[in-house]
mmCIF file of C-alpha atoms in Angstrom:
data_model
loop_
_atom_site.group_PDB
_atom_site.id
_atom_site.type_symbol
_atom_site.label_atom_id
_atom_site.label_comp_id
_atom_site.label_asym_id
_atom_site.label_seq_id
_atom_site.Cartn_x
_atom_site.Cartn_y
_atom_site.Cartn_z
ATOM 1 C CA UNK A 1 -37.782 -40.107 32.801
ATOM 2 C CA UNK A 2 -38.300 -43.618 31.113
ATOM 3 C CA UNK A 3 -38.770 -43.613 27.090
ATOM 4 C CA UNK A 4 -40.587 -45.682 25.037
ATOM 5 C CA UNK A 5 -38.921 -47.805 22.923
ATOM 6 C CA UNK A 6 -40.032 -47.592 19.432
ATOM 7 C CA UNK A 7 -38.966 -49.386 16.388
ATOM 8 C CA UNK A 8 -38.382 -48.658 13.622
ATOM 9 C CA UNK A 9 -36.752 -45.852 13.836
ATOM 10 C CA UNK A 10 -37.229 -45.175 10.217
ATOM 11 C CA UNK A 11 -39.140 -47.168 7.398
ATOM 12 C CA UNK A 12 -38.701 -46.501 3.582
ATOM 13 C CA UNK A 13 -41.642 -47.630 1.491
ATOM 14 C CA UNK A 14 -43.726 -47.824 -1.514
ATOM 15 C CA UNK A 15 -46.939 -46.200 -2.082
ATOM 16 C CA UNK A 16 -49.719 -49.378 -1.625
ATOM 17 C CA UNK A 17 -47.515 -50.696 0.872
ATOM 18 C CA UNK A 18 -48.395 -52.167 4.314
ATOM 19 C CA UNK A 19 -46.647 -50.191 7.168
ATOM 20 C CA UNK A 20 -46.496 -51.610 11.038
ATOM 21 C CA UNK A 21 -44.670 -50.213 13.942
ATOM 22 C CA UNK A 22 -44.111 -50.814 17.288
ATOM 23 C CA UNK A 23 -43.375 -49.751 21.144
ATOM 24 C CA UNK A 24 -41.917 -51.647 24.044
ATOM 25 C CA UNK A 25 -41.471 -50.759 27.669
ATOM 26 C CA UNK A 26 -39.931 -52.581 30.872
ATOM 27 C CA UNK A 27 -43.010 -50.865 32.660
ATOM 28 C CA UNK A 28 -46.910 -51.581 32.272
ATOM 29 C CA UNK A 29 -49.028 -48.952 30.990
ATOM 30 C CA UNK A 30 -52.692 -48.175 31.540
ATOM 31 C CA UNK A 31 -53.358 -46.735 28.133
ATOM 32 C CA UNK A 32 -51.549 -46.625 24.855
ATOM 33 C CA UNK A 33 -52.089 -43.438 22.194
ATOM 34 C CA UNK A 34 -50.485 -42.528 18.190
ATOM 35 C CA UNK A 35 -49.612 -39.738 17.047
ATOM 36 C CA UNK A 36 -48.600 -38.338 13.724
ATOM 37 C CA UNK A 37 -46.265 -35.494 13.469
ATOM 38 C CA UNK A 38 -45.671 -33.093 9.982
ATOM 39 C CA UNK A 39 -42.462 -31.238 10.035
ATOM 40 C CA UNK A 40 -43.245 -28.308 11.849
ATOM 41 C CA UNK A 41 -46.429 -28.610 13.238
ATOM 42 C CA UNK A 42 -47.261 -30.526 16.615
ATOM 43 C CA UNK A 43 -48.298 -34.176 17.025
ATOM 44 C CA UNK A 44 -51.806 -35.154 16.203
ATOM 45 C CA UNK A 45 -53.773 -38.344 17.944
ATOM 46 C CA UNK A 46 -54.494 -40.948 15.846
ATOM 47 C CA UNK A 47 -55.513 -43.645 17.811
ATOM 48 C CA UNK A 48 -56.321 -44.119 21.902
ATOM 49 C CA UNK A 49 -56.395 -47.593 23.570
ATOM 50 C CA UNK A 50 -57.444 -48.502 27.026
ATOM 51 C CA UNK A 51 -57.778 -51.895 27.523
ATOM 52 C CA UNK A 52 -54.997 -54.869 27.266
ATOM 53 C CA UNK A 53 -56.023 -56.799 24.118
ATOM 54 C CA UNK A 54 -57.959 -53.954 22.637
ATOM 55 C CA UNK A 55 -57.680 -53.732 19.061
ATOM 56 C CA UNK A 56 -59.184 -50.304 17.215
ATOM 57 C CA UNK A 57 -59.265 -48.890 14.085
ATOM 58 C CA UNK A 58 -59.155 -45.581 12.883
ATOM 59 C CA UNK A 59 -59.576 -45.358 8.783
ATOM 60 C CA UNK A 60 -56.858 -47.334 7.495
ATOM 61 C CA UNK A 61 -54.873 -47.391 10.661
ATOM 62 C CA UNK A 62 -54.980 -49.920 13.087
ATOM 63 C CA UNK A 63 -53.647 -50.314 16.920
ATOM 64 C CA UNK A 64 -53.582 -53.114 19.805
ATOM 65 C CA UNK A 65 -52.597 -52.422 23.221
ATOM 66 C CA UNK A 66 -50.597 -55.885 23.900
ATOM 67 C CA UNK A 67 -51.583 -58.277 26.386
ATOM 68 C CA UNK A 68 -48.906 -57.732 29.065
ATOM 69 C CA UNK A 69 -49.583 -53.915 28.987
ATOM 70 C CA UNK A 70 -46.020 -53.271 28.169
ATOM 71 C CA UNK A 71 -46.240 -52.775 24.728
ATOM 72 C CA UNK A 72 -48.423 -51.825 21.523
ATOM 73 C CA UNK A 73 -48.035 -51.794 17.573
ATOM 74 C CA UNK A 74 -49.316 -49.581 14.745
ATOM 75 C CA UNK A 75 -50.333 -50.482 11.246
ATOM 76 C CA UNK A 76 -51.174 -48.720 8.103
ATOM 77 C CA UNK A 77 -52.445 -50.343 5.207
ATOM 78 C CA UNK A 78 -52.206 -49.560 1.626
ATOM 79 C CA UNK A 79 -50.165 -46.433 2.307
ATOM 80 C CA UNK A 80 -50.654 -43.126 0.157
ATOM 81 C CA UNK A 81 -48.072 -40.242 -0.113
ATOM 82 C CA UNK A 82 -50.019 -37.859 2.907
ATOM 83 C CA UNK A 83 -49.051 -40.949 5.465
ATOM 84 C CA UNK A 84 -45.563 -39.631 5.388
ATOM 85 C CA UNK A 85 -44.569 -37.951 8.782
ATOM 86 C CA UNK A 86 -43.537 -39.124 12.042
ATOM 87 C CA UNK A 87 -45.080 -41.521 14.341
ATOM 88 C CA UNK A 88 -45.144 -41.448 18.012
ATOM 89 C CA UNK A 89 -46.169 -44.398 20.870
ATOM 90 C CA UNK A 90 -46.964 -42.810 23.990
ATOM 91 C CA UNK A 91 -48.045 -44.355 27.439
ATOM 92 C CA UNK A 92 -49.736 -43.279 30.845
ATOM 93 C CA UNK A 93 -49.576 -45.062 33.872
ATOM 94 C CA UNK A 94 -52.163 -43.193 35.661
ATOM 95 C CA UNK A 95 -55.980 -44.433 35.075
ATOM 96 C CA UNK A 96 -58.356 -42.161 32.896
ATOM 97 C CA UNK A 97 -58.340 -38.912 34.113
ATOM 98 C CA UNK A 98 -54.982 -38.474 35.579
ATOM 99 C CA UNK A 99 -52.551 -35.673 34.886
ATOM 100 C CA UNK A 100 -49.363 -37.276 34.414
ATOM 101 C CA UNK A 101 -47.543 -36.379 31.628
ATOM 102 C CA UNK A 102 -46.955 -38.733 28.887
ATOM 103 C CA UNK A 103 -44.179 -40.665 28.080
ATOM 104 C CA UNK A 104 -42.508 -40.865 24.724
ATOM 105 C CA UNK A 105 -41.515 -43.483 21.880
ATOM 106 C CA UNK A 106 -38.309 -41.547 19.920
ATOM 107 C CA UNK A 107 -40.797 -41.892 16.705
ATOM 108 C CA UNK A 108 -40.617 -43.929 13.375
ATOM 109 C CA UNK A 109 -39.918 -41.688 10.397
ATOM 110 C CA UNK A 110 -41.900 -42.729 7.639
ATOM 111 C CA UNK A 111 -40.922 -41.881 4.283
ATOM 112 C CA UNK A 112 -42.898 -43.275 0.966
ATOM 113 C CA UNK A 113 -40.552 -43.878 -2.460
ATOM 114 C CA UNK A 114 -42.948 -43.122 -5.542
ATOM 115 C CA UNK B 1 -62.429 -29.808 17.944
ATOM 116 C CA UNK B 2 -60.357 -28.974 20.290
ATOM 117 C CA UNK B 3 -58.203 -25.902 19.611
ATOM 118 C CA UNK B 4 -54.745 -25.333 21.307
ATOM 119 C CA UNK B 5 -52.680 -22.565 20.243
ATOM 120 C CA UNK B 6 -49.644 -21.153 21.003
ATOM 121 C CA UNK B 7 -48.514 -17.325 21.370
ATOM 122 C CA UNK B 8 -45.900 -17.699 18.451
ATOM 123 C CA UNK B 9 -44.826 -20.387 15.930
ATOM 124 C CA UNK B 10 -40.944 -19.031 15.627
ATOM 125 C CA UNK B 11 -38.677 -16.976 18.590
ATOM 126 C CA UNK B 12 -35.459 -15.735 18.046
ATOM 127 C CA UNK B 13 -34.312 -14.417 21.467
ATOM 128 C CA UNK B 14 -30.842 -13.983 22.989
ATOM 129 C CA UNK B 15 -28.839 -15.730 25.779
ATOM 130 C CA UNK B 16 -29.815 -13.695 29.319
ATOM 131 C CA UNK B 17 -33.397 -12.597 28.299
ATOM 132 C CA UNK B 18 -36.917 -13.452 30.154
ATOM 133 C CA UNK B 19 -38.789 -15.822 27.475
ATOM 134 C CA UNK B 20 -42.867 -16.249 27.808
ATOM 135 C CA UNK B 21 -44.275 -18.685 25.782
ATOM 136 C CA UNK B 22 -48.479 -18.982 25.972
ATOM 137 C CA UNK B 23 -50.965 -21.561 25.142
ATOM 138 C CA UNK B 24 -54.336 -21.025 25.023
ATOM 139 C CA UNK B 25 -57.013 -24.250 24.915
ATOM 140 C CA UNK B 26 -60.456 -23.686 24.072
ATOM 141 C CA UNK B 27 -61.956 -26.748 25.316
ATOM 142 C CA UNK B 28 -62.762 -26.330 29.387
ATOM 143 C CA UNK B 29 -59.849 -28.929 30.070
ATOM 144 C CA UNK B 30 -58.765 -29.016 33.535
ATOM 145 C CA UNK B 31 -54.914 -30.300 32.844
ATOM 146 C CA UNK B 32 -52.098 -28.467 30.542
ATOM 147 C CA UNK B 33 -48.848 -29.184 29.984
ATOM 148 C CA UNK B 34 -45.396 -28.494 28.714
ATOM 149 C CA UNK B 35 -42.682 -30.815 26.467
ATOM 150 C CA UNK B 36 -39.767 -29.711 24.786
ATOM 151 C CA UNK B 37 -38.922 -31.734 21.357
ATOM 152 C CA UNK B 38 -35.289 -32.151 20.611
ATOM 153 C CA UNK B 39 -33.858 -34.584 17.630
ATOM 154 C CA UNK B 40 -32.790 -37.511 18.875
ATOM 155 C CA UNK B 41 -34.434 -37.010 22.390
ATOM 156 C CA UNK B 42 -38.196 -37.208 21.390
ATOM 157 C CA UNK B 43 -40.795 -34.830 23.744
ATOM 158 C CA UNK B 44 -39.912 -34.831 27.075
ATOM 159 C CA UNK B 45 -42.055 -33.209 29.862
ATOM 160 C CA UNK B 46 -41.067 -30.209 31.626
ATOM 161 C CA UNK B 47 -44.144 -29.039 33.676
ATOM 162 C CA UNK B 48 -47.658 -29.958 33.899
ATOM 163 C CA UNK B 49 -50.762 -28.515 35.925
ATOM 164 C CA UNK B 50 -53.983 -30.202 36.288
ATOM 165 C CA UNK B 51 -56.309 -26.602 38.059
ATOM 166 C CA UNK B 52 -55.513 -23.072 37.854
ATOM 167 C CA UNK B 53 -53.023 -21.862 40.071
ATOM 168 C CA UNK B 54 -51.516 -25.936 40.086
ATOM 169 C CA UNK B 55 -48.341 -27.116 38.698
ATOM 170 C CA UNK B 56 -46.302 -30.268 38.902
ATOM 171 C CA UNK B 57 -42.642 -30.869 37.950
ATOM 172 C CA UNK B 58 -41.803 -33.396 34.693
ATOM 173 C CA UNK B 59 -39.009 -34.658 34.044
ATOM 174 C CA UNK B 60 -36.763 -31.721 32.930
ATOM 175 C CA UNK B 61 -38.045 -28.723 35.143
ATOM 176 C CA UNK B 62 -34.746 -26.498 35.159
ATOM 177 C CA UNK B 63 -34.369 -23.436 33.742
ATOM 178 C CA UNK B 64 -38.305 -23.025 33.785
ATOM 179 C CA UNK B 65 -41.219 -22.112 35.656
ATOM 180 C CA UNK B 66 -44.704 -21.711 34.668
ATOM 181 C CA UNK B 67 -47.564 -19.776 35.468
ATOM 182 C CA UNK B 68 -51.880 -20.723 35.347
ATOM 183 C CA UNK B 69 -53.755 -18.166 36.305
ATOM 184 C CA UNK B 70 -56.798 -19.288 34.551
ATOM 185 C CA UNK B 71 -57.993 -22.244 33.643
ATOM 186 C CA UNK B 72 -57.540 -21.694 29.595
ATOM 187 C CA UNK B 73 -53.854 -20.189 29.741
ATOM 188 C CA UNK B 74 -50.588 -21.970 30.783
ATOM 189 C CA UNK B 75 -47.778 -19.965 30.652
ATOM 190 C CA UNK B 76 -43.986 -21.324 30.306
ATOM 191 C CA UNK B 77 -41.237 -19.152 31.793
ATOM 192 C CA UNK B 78 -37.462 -18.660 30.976
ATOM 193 C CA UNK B 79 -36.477 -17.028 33.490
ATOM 194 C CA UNK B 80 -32.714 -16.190 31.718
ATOM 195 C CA UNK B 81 -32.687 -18.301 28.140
ATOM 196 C CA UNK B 82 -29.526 -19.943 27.916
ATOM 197 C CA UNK B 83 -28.141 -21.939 24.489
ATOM 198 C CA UNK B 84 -29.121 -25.283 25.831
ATOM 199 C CA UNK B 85 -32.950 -24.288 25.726
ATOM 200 C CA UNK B 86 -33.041 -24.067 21.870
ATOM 201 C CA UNK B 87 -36.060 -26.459 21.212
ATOM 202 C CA UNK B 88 -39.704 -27.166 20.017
ATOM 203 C CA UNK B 89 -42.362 -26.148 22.741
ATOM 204 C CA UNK B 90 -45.036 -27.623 22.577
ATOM 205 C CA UNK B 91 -48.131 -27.281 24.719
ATOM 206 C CA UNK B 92 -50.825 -29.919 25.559
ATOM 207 C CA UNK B 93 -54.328 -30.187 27.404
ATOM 208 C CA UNK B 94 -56.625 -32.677 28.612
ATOM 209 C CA UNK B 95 -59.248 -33.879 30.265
ATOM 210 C CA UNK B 96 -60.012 -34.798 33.829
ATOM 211 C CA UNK B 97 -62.751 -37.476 32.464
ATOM 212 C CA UNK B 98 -62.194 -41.071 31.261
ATOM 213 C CA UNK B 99 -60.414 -39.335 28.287
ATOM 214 C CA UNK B 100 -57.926 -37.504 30.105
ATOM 215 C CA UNK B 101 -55.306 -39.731 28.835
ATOM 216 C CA UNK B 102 -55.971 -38.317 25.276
ATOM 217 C CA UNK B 103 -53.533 -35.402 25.286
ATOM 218 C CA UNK B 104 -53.927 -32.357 22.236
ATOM 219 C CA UNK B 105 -51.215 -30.280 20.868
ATOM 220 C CA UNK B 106 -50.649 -27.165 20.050
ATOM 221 C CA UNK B 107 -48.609 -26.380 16.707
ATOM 222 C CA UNK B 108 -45.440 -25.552 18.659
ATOM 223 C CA UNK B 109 -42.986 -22.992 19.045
ATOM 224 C CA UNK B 110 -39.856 -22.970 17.749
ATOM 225 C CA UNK B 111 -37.791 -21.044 20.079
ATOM 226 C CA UNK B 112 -34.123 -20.269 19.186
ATOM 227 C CA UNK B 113 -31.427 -18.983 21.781
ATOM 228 C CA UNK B 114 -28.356 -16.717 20.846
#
């Protein structure tokens, strides 16, 4: 199956600092989620997007689901020590509702210096 | 919330043997599925069903088979664990409304093969 393909593939930064993140695909997408994964536990949504241009917050992250449908970014502002983890872009391709599976970004490992 | 949980958080079984791994949701959600988590290979989907006694190939179905009897419960199968199928489990469910994009995990199983 396709991947996602997600960049960084690791960031290293300081506490305060701005993060942003993003996914690409050759293939459009009918909605775009986030997900944070702690060692050892299993991904948790952060954000769901739905519409091309649709920008949404959650706290201090925010998402857009690009224009063309084929891709999406992630940012975190002022970043504390509990945003460390890793970060996952997924994509459907099947309208609200449908039971495809998801497809996968390889994740950006996010790691905060004190 | 909704609650997804899996039989067992660490498995230690050896090469030959049947495997079950369970996940329960707690939410009424029509579809479940099945990734496996590997480094370097993100989550990749190896069965999905979206009603009970349904199931639907992903993208890395062999070696496994799977099992929904009711609508809360979605069983994954080895039928003879091999090496290769060392991996994170993890289990999802969704939806069938507008939302059914939003997939939730389970903590995951870390399954180890001798």
């Amino acid at each position: 199956g396709q991947q996602l393909n997600q960049s960084p593939q690791s960031m290293f930064i300081q506490e305060g600092e701005d993060v942003s993140m993003n996914c690409t695909s050759s293939s459009i997408f009918n909605t775009w989620l986030w997900y944070k994964q702690d060692p050892g536990e299993g991904p948790v949504l952060l954000i769901a997007l739905y519409k091309a241009g649709e920008l949404t917050s959650n706290g201090r992250l925010t998402a857009q689901f690009g224009i063309t449908r084929k891709d999406s970014f992630l940012n975190i502002s002022a970043s504390i020590p509990s945003d460390v983890g890793i970060y996952f872009c997924a994509g459907q391709k099947s309208p609200g509702g449908g039971a495809d599976g998801l497809t996968f970004g390889k994740g950006t490992h996010l790691i905060i210096q004190p | 919330d909704v609650k997804v949980t899996q039989s067992s958080r660490y498995l230690v079984k050896r090469t030959g043997e049947k495997v079950f791994l369970e996940c329960v949701q707690d939410m009424d959600h029509e579809n479940m599925f099945w990734y496996r988590q590997d480094p370097g290979l993100g989550l990749r989907l190896i069965y999905f069903s979206y009603d009970v006694k349904m199931k639907e190939k992903g993208d890395i179905p062999e070696g496994y088979s799977v099992s929904r009897e009711k609508k809360e419960r979605f069983s994954l199968i080895l039928e003879s664990a091999s090496t290769n199928q060392t991996s994170m489990y993890l289990c999802a469910s969704s939806s069938s409304g507008r939302a059914g994009n939003e997939q939730f995990f389970g903590p995951g199983t870390r399954l180890t093969v001798l």
